[in-house]
mmCIF file of C-alpha atoms and ligand atoms in Angstrom:
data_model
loop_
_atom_site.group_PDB
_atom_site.id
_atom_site.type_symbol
_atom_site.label_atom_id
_atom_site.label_comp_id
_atom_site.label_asym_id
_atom_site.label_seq_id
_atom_site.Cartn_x
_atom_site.Cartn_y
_atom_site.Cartn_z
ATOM 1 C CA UNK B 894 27.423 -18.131 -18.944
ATOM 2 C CA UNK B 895 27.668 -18.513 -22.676
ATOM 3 C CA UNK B 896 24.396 -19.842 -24.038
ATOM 4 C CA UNK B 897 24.622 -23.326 -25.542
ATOM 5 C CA UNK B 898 24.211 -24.016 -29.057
ATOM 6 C CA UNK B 899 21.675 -25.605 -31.177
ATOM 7 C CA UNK B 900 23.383 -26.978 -33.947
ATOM 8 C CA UNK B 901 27.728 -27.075 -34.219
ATOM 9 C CA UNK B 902 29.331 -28.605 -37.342
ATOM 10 C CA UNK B 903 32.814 -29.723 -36.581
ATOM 11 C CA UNK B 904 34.902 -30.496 -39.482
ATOM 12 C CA UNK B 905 32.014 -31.326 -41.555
ATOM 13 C CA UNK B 906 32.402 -33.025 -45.355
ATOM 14 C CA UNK B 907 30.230 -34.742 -47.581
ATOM 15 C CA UNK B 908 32.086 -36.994 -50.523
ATOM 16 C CA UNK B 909 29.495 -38.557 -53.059
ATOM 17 C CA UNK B 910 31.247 -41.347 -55.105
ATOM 18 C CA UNK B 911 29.811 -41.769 -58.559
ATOM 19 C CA UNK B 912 31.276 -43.908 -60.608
ATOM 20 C CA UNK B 913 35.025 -43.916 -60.038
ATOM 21 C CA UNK B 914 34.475 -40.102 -59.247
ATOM 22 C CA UNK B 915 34.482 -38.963 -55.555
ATOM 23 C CA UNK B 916 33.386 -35.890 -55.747
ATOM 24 C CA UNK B 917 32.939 -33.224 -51.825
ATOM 25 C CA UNK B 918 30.200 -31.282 -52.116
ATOM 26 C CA UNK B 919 30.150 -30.378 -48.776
ATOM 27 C CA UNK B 920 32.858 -28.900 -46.425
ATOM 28 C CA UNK B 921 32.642 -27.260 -43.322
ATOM 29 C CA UNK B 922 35.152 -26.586 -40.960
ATOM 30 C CA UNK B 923 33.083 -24.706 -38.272
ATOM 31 C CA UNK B 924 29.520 -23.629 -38.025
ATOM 32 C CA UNK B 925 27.848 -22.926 -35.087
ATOM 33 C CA UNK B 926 24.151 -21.781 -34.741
ATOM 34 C CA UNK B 927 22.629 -20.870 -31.325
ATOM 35 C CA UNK B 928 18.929 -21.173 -30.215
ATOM 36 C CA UNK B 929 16.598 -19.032 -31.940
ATOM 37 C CA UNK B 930 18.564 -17.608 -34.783
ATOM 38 C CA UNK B 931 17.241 -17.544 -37.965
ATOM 39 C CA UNK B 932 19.858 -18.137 -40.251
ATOM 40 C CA UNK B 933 19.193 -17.810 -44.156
ATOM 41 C CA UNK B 934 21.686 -19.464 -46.269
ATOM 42 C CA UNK B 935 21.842 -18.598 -49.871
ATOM 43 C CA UNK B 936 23.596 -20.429 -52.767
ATOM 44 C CA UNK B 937 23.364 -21.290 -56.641
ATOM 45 C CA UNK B 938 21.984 -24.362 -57.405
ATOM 46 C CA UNK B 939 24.109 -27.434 -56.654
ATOM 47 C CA UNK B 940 26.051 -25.531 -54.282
ATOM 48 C CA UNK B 941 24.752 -27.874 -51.211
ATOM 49 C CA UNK B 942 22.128 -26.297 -50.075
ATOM 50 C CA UNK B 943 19.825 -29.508 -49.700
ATOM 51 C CA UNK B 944 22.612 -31.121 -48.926
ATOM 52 C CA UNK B 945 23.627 -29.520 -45.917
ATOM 53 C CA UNK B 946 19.734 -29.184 -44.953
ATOM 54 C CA UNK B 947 19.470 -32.965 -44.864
ATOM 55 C CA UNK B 948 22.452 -33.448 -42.633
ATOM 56 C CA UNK B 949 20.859 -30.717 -40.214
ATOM 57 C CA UNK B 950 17.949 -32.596 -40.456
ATOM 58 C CA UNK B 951 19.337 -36.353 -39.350
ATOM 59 C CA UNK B 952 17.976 -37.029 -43.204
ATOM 60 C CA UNK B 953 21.099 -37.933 -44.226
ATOM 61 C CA UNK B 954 24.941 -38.107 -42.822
ATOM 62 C CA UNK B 955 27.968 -36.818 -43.044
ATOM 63 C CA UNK B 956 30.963 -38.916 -44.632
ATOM 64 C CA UNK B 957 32.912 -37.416 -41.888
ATOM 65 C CA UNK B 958 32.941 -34.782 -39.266
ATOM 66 C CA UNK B 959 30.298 -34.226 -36.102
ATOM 67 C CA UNK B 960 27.073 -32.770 -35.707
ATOM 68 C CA UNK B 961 26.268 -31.839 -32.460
ATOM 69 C CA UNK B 962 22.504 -31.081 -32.312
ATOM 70 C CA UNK B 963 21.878 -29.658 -28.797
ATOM 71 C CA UNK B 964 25.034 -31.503 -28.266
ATOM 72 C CA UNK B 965 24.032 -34.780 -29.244
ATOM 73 C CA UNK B 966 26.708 -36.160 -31.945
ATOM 74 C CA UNK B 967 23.672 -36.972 -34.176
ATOM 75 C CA UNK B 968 27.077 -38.606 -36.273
ATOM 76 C CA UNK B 969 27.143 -41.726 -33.614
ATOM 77 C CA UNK B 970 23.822 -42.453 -33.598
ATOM 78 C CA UNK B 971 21.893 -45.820 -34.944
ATOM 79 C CA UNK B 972 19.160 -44.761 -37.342
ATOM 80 C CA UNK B 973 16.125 -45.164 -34.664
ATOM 81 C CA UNK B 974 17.802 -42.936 -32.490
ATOM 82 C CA UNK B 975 18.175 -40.239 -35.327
ATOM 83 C CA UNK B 976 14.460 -40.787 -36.009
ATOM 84 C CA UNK B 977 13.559 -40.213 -32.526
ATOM 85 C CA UNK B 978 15.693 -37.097 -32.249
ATOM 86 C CA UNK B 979 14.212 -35.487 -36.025
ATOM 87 C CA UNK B 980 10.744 -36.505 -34.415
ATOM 88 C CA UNK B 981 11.127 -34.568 -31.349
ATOM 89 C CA UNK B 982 13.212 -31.622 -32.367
ATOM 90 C CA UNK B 983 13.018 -30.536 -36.049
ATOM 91 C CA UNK B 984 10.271 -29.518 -38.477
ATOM 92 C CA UNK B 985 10.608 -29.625 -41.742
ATOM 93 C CA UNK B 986 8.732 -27.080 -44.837
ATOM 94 C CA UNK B 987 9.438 -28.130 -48.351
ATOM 95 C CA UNK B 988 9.289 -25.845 -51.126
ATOM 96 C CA UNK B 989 6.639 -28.325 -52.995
ATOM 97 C CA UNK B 990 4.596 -28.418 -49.379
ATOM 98 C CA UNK B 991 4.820 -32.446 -49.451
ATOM 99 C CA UNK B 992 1.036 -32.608 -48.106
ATOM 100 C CA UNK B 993 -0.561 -36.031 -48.441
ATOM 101 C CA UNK B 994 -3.191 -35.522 -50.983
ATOM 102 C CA UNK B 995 -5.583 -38.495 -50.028
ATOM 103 C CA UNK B 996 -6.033 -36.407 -46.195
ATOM 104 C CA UNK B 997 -7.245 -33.602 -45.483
ATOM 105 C CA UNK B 998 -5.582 -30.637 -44.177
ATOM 106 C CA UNK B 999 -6.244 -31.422 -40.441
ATOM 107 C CA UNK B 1000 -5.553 -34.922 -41.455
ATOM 108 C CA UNK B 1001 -1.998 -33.803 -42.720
ATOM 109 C CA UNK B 1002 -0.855 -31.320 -39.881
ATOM 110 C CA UNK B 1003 -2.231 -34.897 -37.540
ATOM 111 C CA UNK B 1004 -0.042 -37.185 -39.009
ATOM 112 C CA UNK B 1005 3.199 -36.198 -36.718
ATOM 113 C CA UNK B 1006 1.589 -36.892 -33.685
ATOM 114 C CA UNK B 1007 0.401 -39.843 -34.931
ATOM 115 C CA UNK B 1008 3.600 -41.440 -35.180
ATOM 116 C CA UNK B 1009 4.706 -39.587 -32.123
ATOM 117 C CA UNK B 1010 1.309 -41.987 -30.436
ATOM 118 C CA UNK B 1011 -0.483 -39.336 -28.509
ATOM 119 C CA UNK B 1012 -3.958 -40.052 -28.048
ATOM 120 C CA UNK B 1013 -6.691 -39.180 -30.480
ATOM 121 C CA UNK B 1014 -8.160 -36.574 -27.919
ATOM 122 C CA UNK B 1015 -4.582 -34.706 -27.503
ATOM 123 C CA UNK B 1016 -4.161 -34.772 -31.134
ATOM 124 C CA UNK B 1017 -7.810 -33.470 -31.921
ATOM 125 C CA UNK B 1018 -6.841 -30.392 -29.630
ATOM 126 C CA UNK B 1019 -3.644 -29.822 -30.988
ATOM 127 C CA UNK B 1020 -4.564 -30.055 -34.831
ATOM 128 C CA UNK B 1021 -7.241 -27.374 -33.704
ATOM 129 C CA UNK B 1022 -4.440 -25.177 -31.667
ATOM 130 C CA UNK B 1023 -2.040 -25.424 -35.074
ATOM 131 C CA UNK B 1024 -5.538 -24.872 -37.547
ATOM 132 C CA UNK B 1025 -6.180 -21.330 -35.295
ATOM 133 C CA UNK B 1026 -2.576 -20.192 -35.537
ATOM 134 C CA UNK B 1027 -2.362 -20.638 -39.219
ATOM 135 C CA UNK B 1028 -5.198 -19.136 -39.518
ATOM 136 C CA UNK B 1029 -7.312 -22.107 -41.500
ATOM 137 C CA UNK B 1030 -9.811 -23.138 -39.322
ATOM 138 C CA UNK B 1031 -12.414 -23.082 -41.779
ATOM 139 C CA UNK B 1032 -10.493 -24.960 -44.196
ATOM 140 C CA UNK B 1033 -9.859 -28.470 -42.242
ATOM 141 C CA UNK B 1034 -11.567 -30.472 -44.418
ATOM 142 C CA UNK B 1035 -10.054 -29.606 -47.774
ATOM 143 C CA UNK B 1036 -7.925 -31.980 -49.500
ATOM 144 C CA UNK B 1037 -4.684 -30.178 -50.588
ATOM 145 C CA UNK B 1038 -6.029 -29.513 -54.271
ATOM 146 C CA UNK B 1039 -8.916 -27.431 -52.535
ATOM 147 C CA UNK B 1040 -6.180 -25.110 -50.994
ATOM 148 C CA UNK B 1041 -4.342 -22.326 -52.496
ATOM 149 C CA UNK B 1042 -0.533 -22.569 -52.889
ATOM 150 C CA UNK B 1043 -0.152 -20.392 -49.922
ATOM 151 C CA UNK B 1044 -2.756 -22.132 -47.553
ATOM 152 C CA UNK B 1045 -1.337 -25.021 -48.897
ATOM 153 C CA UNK B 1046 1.661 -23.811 -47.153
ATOM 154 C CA UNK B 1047 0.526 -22.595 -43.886
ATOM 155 C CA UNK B 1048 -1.164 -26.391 -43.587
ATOM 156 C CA UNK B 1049 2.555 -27.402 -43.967
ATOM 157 C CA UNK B 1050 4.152 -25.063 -41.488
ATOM 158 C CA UNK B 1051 1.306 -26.372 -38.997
ATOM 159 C CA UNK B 1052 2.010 -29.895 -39.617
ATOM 160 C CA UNK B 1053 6.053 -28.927 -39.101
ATOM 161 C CA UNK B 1054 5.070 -27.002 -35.409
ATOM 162 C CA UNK B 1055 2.498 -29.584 -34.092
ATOM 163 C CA UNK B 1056 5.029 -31.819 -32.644
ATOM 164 C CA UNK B 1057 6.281 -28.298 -30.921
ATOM 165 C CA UNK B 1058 9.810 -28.579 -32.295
ATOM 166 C CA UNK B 1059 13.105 -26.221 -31.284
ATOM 167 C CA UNK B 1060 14.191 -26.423 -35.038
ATOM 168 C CA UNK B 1061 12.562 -25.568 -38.600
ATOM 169 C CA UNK B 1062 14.445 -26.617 -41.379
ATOM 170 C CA UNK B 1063 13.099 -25.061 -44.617
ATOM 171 C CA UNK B 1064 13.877 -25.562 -48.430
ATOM 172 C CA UNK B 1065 13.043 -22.858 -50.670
ATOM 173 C CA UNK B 1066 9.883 -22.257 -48.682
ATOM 174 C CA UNK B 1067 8.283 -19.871 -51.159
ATOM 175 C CA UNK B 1068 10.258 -21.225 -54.343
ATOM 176 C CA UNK B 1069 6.587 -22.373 -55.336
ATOM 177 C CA UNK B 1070 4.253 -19.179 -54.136
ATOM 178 C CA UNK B 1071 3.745 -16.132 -56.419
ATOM 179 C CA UNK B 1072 5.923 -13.104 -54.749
ATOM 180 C CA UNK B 1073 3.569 -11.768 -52.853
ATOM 181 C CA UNK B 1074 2.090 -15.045 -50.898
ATOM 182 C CA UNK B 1075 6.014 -15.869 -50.831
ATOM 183 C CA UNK B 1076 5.782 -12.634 -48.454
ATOM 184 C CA UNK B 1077 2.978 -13.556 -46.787
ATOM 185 C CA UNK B 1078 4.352 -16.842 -45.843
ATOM 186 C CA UNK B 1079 7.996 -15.119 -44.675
ATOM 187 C CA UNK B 1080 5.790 -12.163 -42.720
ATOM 188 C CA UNK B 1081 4.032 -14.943 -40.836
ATOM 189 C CA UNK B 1082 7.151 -17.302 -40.314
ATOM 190 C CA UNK B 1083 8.818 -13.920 -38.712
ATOM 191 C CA UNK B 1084 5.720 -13.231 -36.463
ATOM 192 C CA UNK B 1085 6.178 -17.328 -35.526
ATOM 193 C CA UNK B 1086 9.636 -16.724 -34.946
ATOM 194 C CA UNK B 1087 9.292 -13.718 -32.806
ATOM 195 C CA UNK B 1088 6.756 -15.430 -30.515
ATOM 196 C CA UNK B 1089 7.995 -19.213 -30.226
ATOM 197 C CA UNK B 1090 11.534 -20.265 -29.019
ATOM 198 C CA UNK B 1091 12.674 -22.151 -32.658
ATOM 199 C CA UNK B 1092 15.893 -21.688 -34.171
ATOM 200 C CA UNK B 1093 15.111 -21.669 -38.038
ATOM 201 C CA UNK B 1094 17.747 -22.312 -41.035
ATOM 202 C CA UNK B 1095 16.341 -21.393 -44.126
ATOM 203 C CA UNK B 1096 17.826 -22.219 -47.648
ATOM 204 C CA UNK B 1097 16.623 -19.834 -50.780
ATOM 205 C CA UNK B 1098 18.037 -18.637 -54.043
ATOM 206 C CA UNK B 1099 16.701 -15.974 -53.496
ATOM 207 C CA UNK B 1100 18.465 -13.109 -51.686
ATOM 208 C CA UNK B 1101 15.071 -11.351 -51.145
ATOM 209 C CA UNK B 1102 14.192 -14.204 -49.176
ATOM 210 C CA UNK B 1103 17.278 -14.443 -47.480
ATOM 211 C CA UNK B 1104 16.868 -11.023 -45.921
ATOM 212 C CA UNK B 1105 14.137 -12.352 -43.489
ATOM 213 C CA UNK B 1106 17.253 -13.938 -41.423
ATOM 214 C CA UNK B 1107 18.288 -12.761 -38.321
ATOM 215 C CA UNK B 1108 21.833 -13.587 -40.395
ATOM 216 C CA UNK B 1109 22.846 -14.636 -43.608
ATOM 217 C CA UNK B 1110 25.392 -17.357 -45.101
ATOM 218 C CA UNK B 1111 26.596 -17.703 -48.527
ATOM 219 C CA UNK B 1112 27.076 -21.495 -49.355
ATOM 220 C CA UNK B 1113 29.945 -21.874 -52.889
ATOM 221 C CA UNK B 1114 30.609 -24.807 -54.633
ATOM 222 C CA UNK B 1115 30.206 -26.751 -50.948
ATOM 223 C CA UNK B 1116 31.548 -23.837 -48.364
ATOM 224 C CA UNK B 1117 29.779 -21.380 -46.692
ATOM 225 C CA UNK B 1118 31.250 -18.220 -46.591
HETATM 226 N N1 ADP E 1595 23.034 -38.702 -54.300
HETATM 227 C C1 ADP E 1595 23.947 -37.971 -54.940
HETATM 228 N N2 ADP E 1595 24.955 -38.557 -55.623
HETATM 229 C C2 ADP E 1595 25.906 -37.819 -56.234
HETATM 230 N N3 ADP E 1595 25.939 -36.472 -56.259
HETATM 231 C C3 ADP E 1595 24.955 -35.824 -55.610
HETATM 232 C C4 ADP E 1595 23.911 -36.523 -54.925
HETATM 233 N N4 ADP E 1595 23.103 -35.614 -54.364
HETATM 234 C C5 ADP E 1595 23.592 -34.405 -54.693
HETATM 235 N N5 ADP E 1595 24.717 -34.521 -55.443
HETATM 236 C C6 ADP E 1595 25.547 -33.418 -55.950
HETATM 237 O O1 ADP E 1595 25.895 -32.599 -54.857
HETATM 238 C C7 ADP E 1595 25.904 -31.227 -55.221
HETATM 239 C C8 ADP E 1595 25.022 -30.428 -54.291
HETATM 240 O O2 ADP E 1595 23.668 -30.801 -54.466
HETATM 241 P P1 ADP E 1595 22.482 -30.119 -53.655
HETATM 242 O O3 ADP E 1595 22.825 -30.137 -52.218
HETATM 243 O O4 ADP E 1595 21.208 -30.775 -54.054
HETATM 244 O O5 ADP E 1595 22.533 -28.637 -54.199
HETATM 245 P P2 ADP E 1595 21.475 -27.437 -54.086
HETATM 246 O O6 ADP E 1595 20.397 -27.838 -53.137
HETATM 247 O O7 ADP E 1595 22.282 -26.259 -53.595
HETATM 248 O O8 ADP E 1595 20.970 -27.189 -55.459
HETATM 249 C C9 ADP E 1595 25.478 -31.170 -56.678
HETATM 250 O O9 ADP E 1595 26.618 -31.026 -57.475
HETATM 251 C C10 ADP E 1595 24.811 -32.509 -56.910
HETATM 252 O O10 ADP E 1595 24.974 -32.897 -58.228
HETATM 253 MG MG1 MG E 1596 18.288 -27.901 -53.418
#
């Protein structure tokens, strides 16, 4: 039997209208990713990178076309509904990490399951689970500016995997790391990727980057190709 699919794009545009301008910066006739690929997509900036990231990510919508997501049309949904399913499914890691500067690292990889409303013992022994993995025990009480730019990082990608998604969705992941915590980062994500069942889609610049991918998309002026 053919193995279902993660994430299919049918048909796929986004139009922006500025002014009396409408201007697609997004079209995609087919795409379809299956569970645990990693796919890297590469592109200049303003291509559509974020774009298309925050569609995969029930961020934002398409003006038309469907998105299945584990063949849900996310498309139909009401916006609670996409919540739920981004809450339960996807992970996010932003190039600028997006921690929460007033908590502390545990307190930022807890936040998740917070809104998710496990209890405080569950989420005490899953920060701790997430803490081990990235290898930052020892760091749970630092506030973000008492982390390096790579731990920093790994406190992110902890916070993205405590809810146990299928998906990571990352942006330019190591646009803000020197090149060799970049590598660290990528070298762990692969190790993550080799052990859990996710399915990650990657977005970089950077072709070095994009090599990590189990494949590799070009995305021009909108298309991939
Ligand atoms: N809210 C918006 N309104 C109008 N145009 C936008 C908006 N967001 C993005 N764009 C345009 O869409 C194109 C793709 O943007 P983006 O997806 O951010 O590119 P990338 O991430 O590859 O740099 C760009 O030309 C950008 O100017
Ligand atoms: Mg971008």
């Amino acid at each position: 039997m053919k193995e279902k699919n993660i994430i299919e794009l049918i048909d796929l545009t986004k139009t922006y209208t500025v002014g009396d301008q409408k201007l697609t910066v997004l079209s995609i006739p087919h795409l379809a990713i299956a569970p645990r690929e990693w796919i890297s997509i590469t592109g200049q900036s303003g291509s559509g990178k974020t774009t298309l990231l925050h569609i995969l990510g029930c961020l934002d919508v398409p003006t038309t076309g469907t998105y299945l997501l584990n063949d849900i049309n996310t498309t139909t949904l009401n916006t609670a509904d996409q919540t739920a399913i981004r809450n339960k499914t996807i992970g996010f890691i932003f190039q600028r990490f997006h921690l929460l500067a007033t908590l502390t690292a545990a307190e930022n990889i807890a936040l998740p399951l917070h809104y998710a409303g496990l209890s405080t013992q569950l989420i005490t022994e899953r920060v701790n689970e997430m803490l081990t993995l990235v290898g930052l025990q020892a760091r749970k009480d630092h506030y973000p500016h008492q982390l390096s730019g790579g731990q920093q990082q790994r406190i992110a990608i902890a916070r993205a995997l405590v809810t146990k998604p299928t998906l990571i969705l990352a942006d330019e992941p190591t646009g803000s790391l020197d090149s060799n915590t970049g590598q660290e980062i990528l070298k762990f994500l692969k190790e993550l990727h080799a052990t859990y069942p996710i399915t990650i889609v990657l977005i970089t610049h950077d072709p070095e980057v994009a090599r990590y991918g189990t494949r590799q998309l070009h995305i021009k002026d909108g298309s991939l190709i």
